[in-house]
CSV table of C-alpha atoms in Angstrom, one decimal:
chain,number,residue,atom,x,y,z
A,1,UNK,CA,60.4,-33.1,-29.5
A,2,UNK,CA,63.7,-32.2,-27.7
A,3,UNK,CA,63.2,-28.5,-28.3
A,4,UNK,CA,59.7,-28.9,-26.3
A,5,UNK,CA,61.8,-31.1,-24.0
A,6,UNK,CA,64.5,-28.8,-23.4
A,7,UNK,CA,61.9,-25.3,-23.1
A,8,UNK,CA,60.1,-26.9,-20.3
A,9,UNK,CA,63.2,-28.0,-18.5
A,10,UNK,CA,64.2,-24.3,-18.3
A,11,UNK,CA,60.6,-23.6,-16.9
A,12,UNK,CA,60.7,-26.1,-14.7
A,13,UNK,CA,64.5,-24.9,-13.5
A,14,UNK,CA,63.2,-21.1,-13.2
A,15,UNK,CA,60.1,-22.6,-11.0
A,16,UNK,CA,62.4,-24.2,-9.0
A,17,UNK,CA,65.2,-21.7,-8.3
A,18,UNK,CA,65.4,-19.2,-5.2
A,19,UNK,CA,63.4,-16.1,-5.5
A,20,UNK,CA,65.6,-14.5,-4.7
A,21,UNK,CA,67.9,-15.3,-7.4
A,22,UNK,CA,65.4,-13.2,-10.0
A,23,UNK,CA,65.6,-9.3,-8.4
A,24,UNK,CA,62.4,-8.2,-10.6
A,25,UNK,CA,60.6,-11.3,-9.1
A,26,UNK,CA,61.8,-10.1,-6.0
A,27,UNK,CA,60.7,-6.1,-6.8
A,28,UNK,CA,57.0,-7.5,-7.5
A,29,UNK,CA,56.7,-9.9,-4.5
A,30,UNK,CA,57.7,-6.7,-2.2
A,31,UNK,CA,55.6,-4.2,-3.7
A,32,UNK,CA,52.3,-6.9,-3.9
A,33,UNK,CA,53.4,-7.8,0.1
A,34,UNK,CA,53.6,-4.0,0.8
A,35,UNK,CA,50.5,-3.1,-0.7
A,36,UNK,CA,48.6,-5.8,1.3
A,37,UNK,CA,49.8,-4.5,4.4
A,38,UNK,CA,48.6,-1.0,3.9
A,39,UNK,CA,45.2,-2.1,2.8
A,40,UNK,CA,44.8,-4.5,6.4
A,41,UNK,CA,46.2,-1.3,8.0
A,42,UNK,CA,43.7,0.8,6.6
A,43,UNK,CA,41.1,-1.6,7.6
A,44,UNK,CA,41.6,-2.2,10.7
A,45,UNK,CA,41.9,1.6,11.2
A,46,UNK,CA,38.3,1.9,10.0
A,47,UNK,CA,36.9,-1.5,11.7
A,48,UNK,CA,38.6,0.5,15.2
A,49,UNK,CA,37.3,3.8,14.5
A,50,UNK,CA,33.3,2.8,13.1
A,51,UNK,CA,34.0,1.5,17.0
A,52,UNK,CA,34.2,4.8,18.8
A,53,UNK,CA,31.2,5.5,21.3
A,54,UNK,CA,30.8,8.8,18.8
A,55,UNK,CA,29.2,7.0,16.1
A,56,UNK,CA,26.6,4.9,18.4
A,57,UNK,CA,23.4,6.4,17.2
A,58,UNK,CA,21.8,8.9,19.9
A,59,UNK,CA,19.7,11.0,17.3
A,60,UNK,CA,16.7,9.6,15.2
A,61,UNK,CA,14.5,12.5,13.7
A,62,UNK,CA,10.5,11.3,12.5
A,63,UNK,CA,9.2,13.8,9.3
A,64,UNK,CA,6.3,13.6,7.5
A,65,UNK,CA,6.9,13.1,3.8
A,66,UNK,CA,5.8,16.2,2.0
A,67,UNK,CA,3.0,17.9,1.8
A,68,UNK,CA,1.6,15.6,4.9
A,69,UNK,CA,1.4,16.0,8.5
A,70,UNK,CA,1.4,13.4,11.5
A,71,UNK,CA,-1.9,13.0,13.1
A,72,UNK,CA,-1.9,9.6,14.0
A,73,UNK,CA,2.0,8.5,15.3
A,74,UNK,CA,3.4,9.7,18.1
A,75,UNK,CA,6.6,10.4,17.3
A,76,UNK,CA,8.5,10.3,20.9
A,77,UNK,CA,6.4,6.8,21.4
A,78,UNK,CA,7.5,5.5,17.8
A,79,UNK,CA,11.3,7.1,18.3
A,80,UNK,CA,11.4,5.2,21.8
A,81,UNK,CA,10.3,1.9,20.0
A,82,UNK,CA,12.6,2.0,17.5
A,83,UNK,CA,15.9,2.8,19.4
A,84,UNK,CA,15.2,0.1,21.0
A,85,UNK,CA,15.0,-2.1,18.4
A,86,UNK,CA,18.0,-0.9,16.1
A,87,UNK,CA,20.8,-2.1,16.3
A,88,UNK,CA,24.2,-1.5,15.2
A,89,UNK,CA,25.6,2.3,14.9
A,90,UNK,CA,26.3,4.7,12.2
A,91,UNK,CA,28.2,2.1,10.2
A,92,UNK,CA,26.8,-1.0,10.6
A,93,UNK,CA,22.8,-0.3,11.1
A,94,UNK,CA,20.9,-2.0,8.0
A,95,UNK,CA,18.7,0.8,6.8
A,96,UNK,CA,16.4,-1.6,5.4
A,97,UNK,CA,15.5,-3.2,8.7
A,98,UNK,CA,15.1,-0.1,10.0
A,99,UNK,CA,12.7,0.7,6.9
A,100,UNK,CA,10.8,-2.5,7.6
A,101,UNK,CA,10.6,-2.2,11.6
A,102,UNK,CA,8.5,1.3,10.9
A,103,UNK,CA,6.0,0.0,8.6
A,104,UNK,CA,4.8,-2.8,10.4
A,105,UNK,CA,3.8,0.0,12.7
A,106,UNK,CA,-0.4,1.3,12.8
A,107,UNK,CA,-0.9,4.1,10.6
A,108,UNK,CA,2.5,3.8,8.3
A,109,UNK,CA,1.9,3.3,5.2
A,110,UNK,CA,5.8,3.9,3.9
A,111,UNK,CA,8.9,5.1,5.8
A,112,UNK,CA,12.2,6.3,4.5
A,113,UNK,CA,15.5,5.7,6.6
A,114,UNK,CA,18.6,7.7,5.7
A,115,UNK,CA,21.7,8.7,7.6
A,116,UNK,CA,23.0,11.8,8.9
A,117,UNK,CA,26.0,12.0,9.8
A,118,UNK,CA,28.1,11.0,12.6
A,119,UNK,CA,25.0,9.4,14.9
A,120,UNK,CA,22.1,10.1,13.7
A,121,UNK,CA,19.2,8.9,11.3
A,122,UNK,CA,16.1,10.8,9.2
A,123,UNK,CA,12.8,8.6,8.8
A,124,UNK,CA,10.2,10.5,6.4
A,125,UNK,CA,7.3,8.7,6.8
A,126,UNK,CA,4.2,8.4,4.5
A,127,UNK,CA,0.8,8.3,7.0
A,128,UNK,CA,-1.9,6.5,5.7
A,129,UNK,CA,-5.0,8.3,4.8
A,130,UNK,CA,-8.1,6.6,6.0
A,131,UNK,CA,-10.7,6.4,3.3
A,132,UNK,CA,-13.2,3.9,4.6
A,133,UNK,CA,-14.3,1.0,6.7
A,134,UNK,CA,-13.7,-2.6,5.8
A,135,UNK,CA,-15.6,-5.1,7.3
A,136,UNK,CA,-18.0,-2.5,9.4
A,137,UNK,CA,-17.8,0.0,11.8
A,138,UNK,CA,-16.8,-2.4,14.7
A,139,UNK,CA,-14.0,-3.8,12.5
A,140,UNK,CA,-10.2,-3.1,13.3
A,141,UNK,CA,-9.4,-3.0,10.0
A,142,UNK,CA,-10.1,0.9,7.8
A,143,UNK,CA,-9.3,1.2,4.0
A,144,UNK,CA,-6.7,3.9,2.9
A,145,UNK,CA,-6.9,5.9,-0.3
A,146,UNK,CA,-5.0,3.3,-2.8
A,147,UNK,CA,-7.4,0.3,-2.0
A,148,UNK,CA,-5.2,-0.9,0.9
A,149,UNK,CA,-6.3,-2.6,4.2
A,150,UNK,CA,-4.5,-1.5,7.4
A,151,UNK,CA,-4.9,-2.0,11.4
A,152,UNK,CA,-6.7,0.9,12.6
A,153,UNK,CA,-10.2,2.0,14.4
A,154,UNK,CA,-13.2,4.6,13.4
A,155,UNK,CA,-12.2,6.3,17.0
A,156,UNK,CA,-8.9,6.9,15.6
A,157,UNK,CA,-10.1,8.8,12.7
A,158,UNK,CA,-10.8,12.3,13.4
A,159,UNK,CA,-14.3,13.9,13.2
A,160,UNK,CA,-13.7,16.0,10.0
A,161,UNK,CA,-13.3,12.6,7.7
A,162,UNK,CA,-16.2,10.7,6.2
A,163,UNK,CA,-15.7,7.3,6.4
A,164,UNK,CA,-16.5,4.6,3.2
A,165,UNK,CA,-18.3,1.4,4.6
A,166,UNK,CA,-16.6,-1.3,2.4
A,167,UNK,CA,-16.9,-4.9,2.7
A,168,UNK,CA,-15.2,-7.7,0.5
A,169,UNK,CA,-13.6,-10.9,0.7
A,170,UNK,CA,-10.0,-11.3,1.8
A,171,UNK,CA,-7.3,-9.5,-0.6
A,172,UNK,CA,-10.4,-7.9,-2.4
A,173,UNK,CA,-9.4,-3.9,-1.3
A,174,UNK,CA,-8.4,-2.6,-4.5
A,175,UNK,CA,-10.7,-4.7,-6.5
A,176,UNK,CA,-13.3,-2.7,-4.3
A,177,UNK,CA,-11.7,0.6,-5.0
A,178,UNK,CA,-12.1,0.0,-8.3
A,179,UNK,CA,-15.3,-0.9,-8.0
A,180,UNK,CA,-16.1,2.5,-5.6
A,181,UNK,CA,-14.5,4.5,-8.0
A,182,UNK,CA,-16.5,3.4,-11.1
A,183,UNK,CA,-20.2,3.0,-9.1
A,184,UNK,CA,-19.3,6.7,-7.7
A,185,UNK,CA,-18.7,8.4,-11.2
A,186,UNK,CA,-21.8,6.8,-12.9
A,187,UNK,CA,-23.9,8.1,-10.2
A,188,UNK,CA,-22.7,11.7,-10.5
A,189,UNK,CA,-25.9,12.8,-12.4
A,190,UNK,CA,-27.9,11.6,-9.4
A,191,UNK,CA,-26.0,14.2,-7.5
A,192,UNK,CA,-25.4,11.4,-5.5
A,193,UNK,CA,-22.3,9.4,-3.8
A,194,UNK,CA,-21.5,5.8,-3.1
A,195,UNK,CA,-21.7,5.9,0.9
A,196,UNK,CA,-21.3,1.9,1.1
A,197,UNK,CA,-19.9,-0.9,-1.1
A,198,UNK,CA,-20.3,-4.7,-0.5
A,199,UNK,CA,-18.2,-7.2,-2.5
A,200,UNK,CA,-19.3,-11.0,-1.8
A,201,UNK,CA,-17.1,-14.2,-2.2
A,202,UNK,CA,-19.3,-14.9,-5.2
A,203,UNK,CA,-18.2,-11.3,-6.4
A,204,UNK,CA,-21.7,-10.0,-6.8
A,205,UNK,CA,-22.0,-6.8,-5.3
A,206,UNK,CA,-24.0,-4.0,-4.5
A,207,UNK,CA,-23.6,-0.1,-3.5
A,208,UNK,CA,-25.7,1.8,-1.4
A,209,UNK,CA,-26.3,5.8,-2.5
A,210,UNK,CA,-26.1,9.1,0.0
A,211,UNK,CA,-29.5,9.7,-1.3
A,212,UNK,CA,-30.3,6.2,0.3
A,213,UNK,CA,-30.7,4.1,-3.1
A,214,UNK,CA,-29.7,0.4,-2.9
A,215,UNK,CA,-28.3,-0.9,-6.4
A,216,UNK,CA,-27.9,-4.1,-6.4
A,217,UNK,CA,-25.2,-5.5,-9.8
A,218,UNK,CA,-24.3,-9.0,-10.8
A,219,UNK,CA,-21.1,-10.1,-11.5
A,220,UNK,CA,-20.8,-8.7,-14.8
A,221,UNK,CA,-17.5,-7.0,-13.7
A,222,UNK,CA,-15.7,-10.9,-13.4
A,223,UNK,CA,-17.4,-11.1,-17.2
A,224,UNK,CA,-15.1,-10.7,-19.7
A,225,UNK,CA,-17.7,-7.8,-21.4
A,226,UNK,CA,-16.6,-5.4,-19.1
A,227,UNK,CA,-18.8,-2.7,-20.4
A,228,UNK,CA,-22.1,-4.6,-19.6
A,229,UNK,CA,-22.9,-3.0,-16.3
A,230,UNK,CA,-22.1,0.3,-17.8
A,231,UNK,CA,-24.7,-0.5,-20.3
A,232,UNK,CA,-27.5,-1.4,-17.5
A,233,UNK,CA,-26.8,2.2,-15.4
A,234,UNK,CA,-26.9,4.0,-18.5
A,235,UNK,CA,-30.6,1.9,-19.6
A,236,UNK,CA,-31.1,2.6,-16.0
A,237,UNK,CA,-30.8,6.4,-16.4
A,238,UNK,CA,-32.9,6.4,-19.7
A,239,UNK,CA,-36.2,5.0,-18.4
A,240,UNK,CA,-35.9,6.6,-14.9
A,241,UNK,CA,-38.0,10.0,-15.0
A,242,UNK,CA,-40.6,7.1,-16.2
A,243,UNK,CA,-40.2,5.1,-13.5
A,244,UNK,CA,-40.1,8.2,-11.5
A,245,UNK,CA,-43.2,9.6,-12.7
A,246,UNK,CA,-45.1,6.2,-11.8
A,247,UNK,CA,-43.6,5.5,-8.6
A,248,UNK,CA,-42.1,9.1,-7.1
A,249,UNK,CA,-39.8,8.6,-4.6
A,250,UNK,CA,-41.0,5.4,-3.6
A,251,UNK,CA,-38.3,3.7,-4.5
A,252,UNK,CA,-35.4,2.4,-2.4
A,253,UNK,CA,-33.8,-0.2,-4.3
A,254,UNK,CA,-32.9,-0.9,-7.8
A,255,UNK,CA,-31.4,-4.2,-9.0
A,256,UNK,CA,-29.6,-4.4,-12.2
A,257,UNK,CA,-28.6,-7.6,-12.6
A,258,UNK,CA,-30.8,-8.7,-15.5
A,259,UNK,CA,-30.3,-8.9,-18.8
A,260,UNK,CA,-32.7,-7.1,-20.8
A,261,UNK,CA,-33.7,-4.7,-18.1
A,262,UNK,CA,-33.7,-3.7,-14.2
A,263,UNK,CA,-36.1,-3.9,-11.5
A,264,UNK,CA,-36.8,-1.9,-8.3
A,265,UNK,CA,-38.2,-2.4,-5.4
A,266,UNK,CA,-40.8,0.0,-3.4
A,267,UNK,CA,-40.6,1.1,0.2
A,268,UNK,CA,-43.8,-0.8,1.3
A,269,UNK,CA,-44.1,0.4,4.6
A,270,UNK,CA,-43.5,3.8,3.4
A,271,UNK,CA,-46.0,3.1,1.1
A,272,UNK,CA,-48.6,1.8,3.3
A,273,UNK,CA,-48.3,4.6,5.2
A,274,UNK,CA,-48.6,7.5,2.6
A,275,UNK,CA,-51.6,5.7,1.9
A,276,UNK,CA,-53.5,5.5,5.1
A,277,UNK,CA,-52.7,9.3,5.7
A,278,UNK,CA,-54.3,9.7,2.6
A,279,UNK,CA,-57.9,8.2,3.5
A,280,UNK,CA,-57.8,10.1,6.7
A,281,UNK,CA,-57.4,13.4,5.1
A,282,UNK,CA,-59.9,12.1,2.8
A,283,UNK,CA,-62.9,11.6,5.6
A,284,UNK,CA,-61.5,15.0,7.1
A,285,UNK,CA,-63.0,17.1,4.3
């Protein structure tokens, strides 16, 4: 017990003492100190000099990512925007605002912000690629090529591009790209193309064909047998030269959504007519 005593006495004494009555103490205290003010100098040196009017940004470049062009941004429009929106210079501007502030712009889908030094930044940005409608013709809303829904008009969309009417319910895009995707591939031996695609809130849906062929599916696709509407197109595709054969061209719509089969539906005004045309050649001869 008096040993512990006596050892923390001499701690407590050496606590206690003057610094400087222990040089090495002394040596450390000076050289932490001295350190301390070279870092604040060095600082404030930087904070004064990321300050200078050189470093304000004057320069923003706009580049397509590659292997794209920009048809659809106006680059002074968007560069005008933007500078005057950014804030901060070389140093300080947040590159990820900067990233953000582009894509909430029409017609960007992803943007890119990096620096170049001393005042200027590089924005590669990723142009969306209109693919189809969504909601109709008149809508302001167009469907890019990965399912995505985006602010943007037919009149926008140049001549050259053949637009996709879809329709779905909210947050439904790629569930109807999917959908596209599938319908267009098992129509292939048709030599034939999905031109339309309706997905109701039920999720029923239905395609329309660029031979003009309504097909009309259930919701086998919410089912957890995914392969059962495979099943009906390929049934569908076995009896039809039969159905053909019967009926001829006759038919505009085909609905799938039974079980153990598929029915169509004839053009009856077509029908009517081809008949009528018929008789009168008839009394002709």
């Amino acid at each position: 017990m008096s040993n512990f005593m006596d050892r923390f006495g001499e701690i407590f004494a050496m606590l206690m003492s003057p610094l400087w009555n222990h040089p090495e103490r002394m040596q450390k205290l000076s050289r932490f100190l001295i350190r301390c003010f070279v870092a604040m100098l060095v600082i404030g040196v930087l904070v004064w000099l990321s300050q200078r009017p050189v470093f304000a940004l004057k320069q923003i470049q706009i580049e397509p990512v590659a292997g794209q062009t920009l048809k659809h941004i106006n680059k002074s429009l968007v560069k005008q925007e933007v500078s005057e929106t950014v804030q901060g210079n070389f140093f300080s501007v947040r590159l990820e605002d900067v990233k953000r502030g582009f894509e909430t712009m029409p017609w960007v889908r992803h943007a890119n912000v990096r620096r170049v030094w001393p005042n200027g930044l590089i924005v590669s940005i990723e142009e969306q690629k209109p693919f189809g409608t969504w909601g109709g013709a008149d809508s302001r809303a167009l469907m890019n090529t990965h399912g995505e829904i985006f602010a943007g008009r037919v009149s926008e969309v140049g001549d050259d591009v053949h637009l996709i009417d879809f329709y779905g319910p909210e947050d439904s895009g790629q569930e109807v790209m999917s959908l596209y995707e599938k319908a267009n591939n098992w129509f292939k031996p048709w030599g034939a193309e999905v031109t339309s695609l309706a997905l109701t809130e039920r999720y029923a849906w239905h395609i329309k064909l660029s031979n003009g062929m309504k097909v009309e599916f259930g919701r086998d696709e919410e089912s957890s047998d995914k392969t059962l509407t495979e099943e009906r197109v390929a049934r569908l595709f076995k009896y039809w030269p039969q159905v053909q054969e019967k009926w001829s061209n006759r038919i505009d719509a085909v609905d799938l959504r039974y079980a153990n089969g598929f029915a169509v539906h004839l053009a009856a005004a077509s029908m009517k007519k081809n008949d009528v045309d018929g008789k009168k050649s008839e009394l002709k001869q």
